[in-house]
CSV table of C-alpha atoms and ligand atoms in Angstrom, one decimal:
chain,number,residue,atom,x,y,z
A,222,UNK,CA,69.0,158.9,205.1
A,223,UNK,CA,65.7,158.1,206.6
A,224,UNK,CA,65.7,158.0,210.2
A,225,UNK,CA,62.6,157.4,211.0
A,226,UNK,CA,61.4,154.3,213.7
A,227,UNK,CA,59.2,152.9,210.9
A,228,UNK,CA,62.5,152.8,208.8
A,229,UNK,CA,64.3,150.9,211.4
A,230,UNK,CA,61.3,148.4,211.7
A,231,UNK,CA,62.0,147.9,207.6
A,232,UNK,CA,65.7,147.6,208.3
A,233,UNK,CA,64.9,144.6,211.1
A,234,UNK,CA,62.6,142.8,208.9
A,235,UNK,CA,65.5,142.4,206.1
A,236,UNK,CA,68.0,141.9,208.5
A,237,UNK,CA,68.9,138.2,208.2
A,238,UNK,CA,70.4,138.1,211.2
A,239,UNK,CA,67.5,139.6,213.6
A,240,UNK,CA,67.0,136.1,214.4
A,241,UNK,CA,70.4,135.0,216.8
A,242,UNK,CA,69.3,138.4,219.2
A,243,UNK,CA,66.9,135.6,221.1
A,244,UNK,CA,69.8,133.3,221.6
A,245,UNK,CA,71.1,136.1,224.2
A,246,UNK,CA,70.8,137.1,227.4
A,247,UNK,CA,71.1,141.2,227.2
A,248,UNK,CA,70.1,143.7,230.0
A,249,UNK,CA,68.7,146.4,229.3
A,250,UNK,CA,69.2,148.7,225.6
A,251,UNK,CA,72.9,146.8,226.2
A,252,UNK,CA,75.2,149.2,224.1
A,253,UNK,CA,78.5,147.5,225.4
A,254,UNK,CA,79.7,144.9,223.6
A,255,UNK,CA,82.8,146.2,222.8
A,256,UNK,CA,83.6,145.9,226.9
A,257,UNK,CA,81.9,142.6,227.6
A,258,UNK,CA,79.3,140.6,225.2
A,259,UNK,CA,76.5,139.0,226.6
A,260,UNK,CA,76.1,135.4,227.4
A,261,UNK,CA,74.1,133.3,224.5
A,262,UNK,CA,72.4,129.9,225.2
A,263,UNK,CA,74.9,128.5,223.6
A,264,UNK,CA,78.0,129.6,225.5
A,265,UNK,CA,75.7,128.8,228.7
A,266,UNK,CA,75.3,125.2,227.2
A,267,UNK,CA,79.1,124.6,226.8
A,268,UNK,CA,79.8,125.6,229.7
A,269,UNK,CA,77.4,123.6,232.0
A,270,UNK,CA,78.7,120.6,229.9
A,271,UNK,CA,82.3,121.1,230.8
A,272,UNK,CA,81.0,121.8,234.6
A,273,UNK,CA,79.5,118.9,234.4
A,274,UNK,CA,82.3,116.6,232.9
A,275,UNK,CA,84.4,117.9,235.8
A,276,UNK,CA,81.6,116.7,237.9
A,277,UNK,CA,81.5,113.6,236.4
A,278,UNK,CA,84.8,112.9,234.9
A,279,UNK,CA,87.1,114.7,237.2
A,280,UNK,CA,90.5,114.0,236.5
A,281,UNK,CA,89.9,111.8,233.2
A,282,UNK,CA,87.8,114.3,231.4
A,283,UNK,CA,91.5,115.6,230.4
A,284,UNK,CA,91.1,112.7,228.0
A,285,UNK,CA,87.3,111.4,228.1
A,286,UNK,CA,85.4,115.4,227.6
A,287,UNK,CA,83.2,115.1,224.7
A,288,UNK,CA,85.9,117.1,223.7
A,289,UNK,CA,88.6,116.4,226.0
A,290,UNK,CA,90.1,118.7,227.7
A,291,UNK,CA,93.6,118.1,226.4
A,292,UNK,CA,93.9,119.8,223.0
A,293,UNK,CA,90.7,122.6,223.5
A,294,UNK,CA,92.3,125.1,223.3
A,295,UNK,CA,94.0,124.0,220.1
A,296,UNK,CA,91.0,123.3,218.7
A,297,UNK,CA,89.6,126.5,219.7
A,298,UNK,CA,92.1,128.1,218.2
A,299,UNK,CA,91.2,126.8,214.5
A,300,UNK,CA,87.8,127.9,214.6
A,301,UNK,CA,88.7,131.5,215.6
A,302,UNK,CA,91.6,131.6,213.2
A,303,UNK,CA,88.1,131.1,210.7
A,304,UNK,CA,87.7,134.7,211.6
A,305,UNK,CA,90.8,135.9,211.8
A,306,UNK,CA,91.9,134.9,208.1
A,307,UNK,CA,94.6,132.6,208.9
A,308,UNK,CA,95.4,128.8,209.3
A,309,UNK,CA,94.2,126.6,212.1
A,310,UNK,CA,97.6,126.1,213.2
A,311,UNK,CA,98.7,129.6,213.3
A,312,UNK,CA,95.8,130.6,216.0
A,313,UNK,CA,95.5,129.1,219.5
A,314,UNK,CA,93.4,130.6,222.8
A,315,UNK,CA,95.2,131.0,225.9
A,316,UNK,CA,96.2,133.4,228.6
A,317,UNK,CA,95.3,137.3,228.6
A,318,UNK,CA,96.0,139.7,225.8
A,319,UNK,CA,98.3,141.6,227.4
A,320,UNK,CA,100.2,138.3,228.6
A,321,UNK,CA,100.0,137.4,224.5
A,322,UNK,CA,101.7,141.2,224.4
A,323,UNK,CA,104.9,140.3,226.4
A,324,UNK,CA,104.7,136.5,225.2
A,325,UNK,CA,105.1,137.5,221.9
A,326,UNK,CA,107.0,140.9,221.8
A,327,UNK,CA,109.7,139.5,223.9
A,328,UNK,CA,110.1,136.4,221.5
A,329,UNK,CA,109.9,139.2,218.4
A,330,UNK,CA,112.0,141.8,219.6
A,331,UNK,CA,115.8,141.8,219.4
A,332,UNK,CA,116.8,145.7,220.5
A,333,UNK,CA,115.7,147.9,218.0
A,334,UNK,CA,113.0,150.4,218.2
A,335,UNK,CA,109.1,149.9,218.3
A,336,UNK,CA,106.8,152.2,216.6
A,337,UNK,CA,103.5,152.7,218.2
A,338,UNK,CA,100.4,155.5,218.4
A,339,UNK,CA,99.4,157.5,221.4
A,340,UNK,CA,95.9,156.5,221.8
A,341,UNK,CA,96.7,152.9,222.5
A,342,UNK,CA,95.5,150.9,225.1
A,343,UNK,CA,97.7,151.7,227.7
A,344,UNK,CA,98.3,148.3,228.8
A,345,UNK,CA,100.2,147.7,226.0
A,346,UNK,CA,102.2,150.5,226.0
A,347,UNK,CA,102.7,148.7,229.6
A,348,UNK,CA,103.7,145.8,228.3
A,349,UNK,CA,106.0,147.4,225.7
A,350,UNK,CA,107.8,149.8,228.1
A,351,UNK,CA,109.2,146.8,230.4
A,352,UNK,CA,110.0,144.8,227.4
A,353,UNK,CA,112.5,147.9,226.1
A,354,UNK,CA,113.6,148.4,229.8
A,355,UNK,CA,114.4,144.1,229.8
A,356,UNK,CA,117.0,144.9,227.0
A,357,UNK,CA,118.5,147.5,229.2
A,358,UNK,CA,117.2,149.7,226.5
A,359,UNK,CA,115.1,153.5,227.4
A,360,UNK,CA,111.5,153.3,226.3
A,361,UNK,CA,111.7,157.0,226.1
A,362,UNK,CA,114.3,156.9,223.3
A,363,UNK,CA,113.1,153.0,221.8
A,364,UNK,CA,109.4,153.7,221.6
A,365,UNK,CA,108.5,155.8,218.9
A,366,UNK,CA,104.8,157.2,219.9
A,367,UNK,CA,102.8,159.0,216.7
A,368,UNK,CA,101.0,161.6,217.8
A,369,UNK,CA,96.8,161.5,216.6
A,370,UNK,CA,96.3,165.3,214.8
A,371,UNK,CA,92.9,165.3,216.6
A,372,UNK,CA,93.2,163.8,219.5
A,373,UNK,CA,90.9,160.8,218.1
A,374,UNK,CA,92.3,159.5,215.3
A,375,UNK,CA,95.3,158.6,213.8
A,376,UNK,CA,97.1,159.4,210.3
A,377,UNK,CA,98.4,156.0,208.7
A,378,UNK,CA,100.7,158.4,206.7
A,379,UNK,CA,102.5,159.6,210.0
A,380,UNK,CA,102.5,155.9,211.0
A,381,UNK,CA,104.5,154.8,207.9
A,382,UNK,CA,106.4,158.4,208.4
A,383,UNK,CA,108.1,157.2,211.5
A,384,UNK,CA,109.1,154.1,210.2
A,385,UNK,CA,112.8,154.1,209.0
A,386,UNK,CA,115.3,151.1,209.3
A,387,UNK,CA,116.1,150.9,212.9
A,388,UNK,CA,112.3,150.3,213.3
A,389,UNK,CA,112.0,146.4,214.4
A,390,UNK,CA,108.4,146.6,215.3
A,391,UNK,CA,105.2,148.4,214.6
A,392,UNK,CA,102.9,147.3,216.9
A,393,UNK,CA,99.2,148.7,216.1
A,394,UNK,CA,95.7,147.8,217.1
A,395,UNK,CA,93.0,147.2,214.5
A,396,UNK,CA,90.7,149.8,216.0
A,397,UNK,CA,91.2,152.2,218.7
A,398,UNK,CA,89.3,151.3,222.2
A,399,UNK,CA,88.1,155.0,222.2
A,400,UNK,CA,87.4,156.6,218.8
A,401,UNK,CA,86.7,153.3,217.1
A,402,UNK,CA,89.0,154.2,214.0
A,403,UNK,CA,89.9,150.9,212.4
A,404,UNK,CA,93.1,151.0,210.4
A,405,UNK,CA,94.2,149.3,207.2
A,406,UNK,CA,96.3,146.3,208.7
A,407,UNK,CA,97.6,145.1,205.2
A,408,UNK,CA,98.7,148.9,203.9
A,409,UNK,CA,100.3,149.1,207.6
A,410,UNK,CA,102.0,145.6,207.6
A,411,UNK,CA,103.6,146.2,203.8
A,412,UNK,CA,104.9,149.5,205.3
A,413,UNK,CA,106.6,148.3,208.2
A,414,UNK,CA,107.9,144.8,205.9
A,415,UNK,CA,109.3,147.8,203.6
A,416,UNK,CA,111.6,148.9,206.4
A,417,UNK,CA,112.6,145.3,207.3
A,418,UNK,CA,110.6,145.9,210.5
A,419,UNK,CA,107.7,143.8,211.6
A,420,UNK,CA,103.7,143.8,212.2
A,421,UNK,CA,102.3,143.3,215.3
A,422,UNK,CA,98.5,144.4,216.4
A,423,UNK,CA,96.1,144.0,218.8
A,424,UNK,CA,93.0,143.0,217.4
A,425,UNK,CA,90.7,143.2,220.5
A,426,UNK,CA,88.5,145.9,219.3
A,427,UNK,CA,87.6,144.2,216.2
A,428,UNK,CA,88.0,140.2,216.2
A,429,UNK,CA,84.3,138.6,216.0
A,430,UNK,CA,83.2,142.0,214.2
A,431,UNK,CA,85.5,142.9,212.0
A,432,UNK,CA,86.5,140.6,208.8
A,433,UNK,CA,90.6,139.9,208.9
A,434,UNK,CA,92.8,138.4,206.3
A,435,UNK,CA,96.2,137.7,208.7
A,436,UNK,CA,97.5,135.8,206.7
A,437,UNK,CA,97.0,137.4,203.3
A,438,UNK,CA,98.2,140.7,204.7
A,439,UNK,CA,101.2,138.9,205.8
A,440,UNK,CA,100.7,140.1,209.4
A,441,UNK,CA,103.8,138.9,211.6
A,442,UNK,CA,101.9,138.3,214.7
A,443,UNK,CA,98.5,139.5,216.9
A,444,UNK,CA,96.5,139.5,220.2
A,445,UNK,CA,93.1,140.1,221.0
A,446,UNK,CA,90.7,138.8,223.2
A,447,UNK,CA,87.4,137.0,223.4
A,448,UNK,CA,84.9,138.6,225.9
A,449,UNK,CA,84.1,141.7,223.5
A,450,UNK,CA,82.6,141.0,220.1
A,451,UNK,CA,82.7,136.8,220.5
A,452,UNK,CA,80.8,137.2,223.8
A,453,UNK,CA,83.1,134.3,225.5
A,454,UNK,CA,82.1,135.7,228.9
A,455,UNK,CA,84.4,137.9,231.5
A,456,UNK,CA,87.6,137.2,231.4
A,457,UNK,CA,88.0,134.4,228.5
A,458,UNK,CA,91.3,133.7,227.4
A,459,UNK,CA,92.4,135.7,224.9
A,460,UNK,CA,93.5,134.9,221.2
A,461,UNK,CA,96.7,134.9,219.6
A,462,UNK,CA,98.3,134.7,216.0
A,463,UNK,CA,102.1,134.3,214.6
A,464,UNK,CA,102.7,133.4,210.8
A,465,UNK,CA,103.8,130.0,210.3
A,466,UNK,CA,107.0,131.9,208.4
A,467,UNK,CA,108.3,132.1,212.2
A,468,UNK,CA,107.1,128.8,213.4
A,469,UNK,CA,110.9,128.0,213.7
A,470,UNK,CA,111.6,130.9,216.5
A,471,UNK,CA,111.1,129.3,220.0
A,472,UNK,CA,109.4,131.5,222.7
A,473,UNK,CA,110.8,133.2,225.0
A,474,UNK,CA,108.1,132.6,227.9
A,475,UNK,CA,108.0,129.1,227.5
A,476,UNK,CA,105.6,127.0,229.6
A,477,UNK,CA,104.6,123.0,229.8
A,478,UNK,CA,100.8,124.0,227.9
A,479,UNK,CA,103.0,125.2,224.8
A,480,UNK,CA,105.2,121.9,224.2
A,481,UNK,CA,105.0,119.9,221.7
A,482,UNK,CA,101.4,117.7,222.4
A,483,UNK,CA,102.5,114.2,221.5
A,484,UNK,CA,105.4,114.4,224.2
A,485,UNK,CA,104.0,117.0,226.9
A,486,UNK,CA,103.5,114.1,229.3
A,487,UNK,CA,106.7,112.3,228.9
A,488,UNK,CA,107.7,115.0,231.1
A,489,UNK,CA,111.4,116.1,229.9
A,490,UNK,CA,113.0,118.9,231.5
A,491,UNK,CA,114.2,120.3,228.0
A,492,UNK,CA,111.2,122.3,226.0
A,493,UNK,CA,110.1,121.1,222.4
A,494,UNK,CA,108.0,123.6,221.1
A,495,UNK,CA,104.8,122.5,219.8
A,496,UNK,CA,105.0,123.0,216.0
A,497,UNK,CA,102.9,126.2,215.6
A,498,UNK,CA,100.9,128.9,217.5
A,499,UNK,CA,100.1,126.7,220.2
A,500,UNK,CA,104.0,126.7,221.4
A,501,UNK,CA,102.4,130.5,223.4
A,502,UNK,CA,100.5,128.9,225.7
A,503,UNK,CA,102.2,129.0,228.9
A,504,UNK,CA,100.2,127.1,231.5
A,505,UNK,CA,96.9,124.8,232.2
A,506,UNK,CA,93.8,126.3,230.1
A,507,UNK,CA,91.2,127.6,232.6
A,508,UNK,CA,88.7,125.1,231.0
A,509,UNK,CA,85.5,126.5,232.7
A,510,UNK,CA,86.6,130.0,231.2
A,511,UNK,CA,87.4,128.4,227.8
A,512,UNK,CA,84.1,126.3,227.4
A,513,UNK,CA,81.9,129.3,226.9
A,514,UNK,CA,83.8,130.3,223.8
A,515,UNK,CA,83.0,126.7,222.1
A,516,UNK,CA,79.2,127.6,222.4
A,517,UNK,CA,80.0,131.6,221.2
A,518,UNK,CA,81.8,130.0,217.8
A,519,UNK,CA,78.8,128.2,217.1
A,520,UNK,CA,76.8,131.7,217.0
A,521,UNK,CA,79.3,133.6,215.4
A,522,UNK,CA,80.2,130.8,212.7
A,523,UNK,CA,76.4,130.5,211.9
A,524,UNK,CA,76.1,134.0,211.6
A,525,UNK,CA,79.2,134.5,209.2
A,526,UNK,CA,81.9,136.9,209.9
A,527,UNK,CA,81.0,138.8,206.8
A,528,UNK,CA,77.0,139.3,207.7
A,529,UNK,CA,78.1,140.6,210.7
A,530,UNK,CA,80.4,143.0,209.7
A,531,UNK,CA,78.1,144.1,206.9
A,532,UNK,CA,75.0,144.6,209.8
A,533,UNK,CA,77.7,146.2,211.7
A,534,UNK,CA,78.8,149.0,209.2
A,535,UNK,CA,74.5,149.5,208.9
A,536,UNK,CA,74.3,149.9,212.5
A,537,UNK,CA,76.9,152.1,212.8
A,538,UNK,CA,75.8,154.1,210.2
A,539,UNK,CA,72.4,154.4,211.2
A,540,UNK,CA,73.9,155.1,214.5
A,541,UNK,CA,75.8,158.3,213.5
A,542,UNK,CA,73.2,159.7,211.6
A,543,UNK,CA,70.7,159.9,214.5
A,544,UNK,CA,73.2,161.6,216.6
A,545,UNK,CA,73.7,164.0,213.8
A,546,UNK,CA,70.1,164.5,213.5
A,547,UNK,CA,69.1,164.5,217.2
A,548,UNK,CA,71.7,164.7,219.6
A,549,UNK,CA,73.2,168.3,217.7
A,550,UNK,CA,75.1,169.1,220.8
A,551,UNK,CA,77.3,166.3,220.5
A,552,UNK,CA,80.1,165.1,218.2
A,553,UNK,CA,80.6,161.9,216.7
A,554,UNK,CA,84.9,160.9,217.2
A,555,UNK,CA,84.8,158.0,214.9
A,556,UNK,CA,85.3,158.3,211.4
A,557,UNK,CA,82.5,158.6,208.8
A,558,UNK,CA,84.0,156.2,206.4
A,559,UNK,CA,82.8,152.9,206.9
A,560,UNK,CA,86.2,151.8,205.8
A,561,UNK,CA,88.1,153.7,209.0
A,562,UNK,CA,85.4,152.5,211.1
A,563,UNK,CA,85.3,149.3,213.8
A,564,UNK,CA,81.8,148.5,215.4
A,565,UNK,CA,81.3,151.3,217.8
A,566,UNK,CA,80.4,154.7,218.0
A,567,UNK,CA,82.4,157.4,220.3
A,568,UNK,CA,79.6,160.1,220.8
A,569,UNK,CA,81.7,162.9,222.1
A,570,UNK,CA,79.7,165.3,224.8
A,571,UNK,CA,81.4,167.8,227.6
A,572,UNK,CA,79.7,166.1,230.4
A,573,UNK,CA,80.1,162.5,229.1
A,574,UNK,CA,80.4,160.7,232.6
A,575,UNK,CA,77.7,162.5,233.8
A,576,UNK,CA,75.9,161.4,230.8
A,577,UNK,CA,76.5,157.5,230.3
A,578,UNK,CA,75.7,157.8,234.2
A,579,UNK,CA,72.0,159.2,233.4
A,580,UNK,CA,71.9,156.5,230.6
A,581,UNK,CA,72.7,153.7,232.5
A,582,UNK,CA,69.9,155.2,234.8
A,583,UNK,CA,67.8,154.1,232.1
A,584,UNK,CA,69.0,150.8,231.0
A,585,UNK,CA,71.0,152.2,228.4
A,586,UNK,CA,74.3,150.5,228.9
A,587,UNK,CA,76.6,152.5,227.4
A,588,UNK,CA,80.0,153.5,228.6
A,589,UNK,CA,82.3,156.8,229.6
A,590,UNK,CA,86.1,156.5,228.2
A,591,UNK,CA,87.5,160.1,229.4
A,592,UNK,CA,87.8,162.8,228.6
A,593,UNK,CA,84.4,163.0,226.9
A,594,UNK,CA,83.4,159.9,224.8
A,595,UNK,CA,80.2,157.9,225.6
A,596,UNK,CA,81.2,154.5,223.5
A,597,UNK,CA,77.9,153.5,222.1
A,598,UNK,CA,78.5,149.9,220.6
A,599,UNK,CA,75.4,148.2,219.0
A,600,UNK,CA,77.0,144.8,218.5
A,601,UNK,CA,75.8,143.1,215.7
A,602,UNK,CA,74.5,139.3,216.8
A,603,UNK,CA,72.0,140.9,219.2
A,604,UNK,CA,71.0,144.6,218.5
A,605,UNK,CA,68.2,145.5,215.9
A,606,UNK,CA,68.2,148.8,214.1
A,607,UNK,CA,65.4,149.6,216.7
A,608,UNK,CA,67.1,149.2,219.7
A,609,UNK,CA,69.7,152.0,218.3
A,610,UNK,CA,66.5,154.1,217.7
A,611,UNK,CA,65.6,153.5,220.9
A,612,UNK,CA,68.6,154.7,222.5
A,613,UNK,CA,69.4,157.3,220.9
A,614,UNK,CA,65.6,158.4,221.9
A,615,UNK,CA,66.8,157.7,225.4
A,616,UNK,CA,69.8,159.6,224.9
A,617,UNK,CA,68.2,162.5,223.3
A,618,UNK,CA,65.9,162.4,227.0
A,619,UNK,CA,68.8,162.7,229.1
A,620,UNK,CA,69.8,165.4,227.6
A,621,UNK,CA,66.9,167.3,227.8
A,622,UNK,CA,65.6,166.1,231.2
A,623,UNK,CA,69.4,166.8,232.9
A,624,UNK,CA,72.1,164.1,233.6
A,625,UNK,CA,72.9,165.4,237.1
A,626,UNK,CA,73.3,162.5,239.6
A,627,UNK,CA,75.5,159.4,240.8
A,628,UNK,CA,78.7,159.3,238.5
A,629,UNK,CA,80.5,156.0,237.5
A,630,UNK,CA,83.7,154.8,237.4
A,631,UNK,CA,85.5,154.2,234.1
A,632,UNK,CA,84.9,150.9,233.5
A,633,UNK,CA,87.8,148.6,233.3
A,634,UNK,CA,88.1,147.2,229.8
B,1909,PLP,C1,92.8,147.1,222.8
B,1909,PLP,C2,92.9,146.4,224.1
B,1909,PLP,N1,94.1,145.8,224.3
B,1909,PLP,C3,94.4,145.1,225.5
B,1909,PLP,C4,93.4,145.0,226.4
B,1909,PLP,C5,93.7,144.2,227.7
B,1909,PLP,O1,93.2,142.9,227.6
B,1909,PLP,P1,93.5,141.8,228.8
B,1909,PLP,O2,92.8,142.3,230.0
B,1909,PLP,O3,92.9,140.6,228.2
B,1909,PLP,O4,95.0,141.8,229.0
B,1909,PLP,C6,92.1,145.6,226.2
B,1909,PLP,C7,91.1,145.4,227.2
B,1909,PLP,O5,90.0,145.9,227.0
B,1909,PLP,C8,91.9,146.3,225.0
B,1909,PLP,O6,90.7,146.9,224.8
């Protein structure tokens, strides 16, 4: 593969969606989209309009928003399930993702056994843990944890290996926060289905870059959030799926938000679930956290789920191959395969905090994930093939120049 700067000029000038980058804000060579996305025009536009309605409207722009305020988050909710692959009324936005984790497990699960893989996110194994310990059961006998072979990755033959038929739930994610492994959601769901058991992910890593098809794999239900790869701004609600085959089951954190719309305000002390995904809410949206994700589904719906997942897999690509060529004394975790592979890259160095430390010295933002992984994620809406280039030039700098200096902290997501 050419490398070359002159090649990744060629690559920016057929990229058809170089264009959206100036419809972001984005400091410095910003490498970190898989933590937090940048604001866009748009999500600033939405959500000065909703600031202003409350300025305005106050109390009545519940009803008079242009939307209103009652029913966003519903409506919300279709859009994303656009990228998601599912129905409208099988998505809705609300609360955090690991809230959608207890929300939804402790509806799912009865008192069986959940299968699960050691390089998760550990707030869901969190999450999981107190939801065995609720059903006075012992997450070190209930949880099943797979052990990766490589400490990077994980086989999706030992997943289906541990699945036998006092399994109740796999719960995966799409693509692991470190390595950036994706996995095959459909192959995974039909396995656990085959046991009787159910599917569960956590899509956080790879909703806005990643094409899904929840409800043609026949997922059971899913989490993720919106302040990574849909740039909906720092702490957006999060996202949430369950197939309308279980619309009947009520939910077992049950708030006034999730009731049934037409009756919410009639104020009855017994719940009515609303009739689909939107019976998970729990409480009041946070509308000026919610109105920057209107604005971010404009960017992402013009851009097309599937271009940016194909300019993703490029970047990615393109990515690993200057590493390989000029960064020789580190390794690349994520898989090769563009198949196994979300939208970022886990460069793998001994001194990796010292490293995204010297980087971010030089507006590289880029970041550590221990024990040695600088997460390098050239998110697709705003990074040319030149700004990888770019970095990894910067990159291949620090290393030769010397990374000594000010560590940083992990950062938090
Ligand atoms: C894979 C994964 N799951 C869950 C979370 C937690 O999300 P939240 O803070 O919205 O609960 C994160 C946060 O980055 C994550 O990466």
């Amino acid at each position: 593969m050419d490398t070359s700067r002159e090649y990744a000029r060629a690559c920016d000038g057929a990229d058809p969606l170089s264009a959206f980058a100036e419809r972001f804000d984005v400091p410095g060579l910003y490498m970190d989209g898989n933590s937090l996305g940048p604001v866009s025009r748009d999500a600033a536009r939405t959500l000065e309009r909703v600031r202003e309605e409350w300025r305005r409207l106050a109390i009545e722009g519940w009803t008079d928003g242009d939307p209103p305020w009652f029913g966003y988050a519903e409506r919300l909710g279709d859009r994303v399930a656009g990228l998601v692959g599912a129905a409208p009324e099988e998505v809705v936005v609300a609360n955090a993702t690991t809230v959608n984790v207890h929300a939804l497990v402790d509806t799912f699960l009865d008192s069986g056994t959940v299968v699960v893989n050691e390089l998760d996110f550990p707030s869901d194994h969190y999450a999981l843990r107190a939801q065995l310990r609720r059903r006075g059961l012992d997450p070190d006998d209930h949880l099943v944890v797979v052990e990766s072979r490589d400490g990077r990755t994980v086989e999706e033959a030992d997943m289906i290996d541990a699945l036998d038929d006092d399994v109740e739930l796999l719960f995966m994610p799409s693509v692991l926060y470190r390595s950036g492994q994706l996995f095959d959601v459909e192959r995974l769901t039909a396995a656990a289905h085959d046991h009787g058991a159910l599917a569960g992910f956590d899509l956080a890593h790879s909703v806005g870059v990643v094409d899904h098809d929840l409800s043609g794999a026949g997922v059971d239900f899913a989490v993720w959030c919106h302040y990574k790869y849909c740039n909906a701004g720092p702490g957006a609600p999060a996202g949430l799926y369950v197939d309308e085959r279980h619309f009947g089951r009520r939910p077992a954190l049950p708030g006034w938000w999730g009731h049934e719309k037409a009756t919410q305000f009639e104020m009855d002390l017994e719940f009515t679930p609303a009739a689909g995904a939107g019976a998970y809410q729990i409480g009041t949206p946070p509308l000026l956290s919610l109105a920057p994700l209107e604005g971010a589904l404009d960017v992402l719906e013009a851009a097309g789920i599937g271009a940016v997942r194909e300019k993703s897999v490029a970047l990615t690509e393109y990515l690993i191959e200057l590493v390989d060529e000029r960064l020789p004394e580190c390794s690349v975790g994520t898989p090769r395969e563009s198949a196994r592979r979300g939208g970022h890259v886990a460069v793998e160095h001994p001194d990796a905090e010292a490293v995204s430390a010297a980087l971010k010295r030089r507006d590289v933002v880029v970041d550590y994930r221990p024990p040695n992984v600088v997460r390098v994620c050239p998110s697709p809406l705003y990074t040319s093939f030149e700004d990888v280039h770019r970095a990894v030039g910067r990159f291949r700098t620090v290393l030769d120049e010397g990374y000594d200096g000010v560590a940083v902290d992990a950062d938090v997501t």
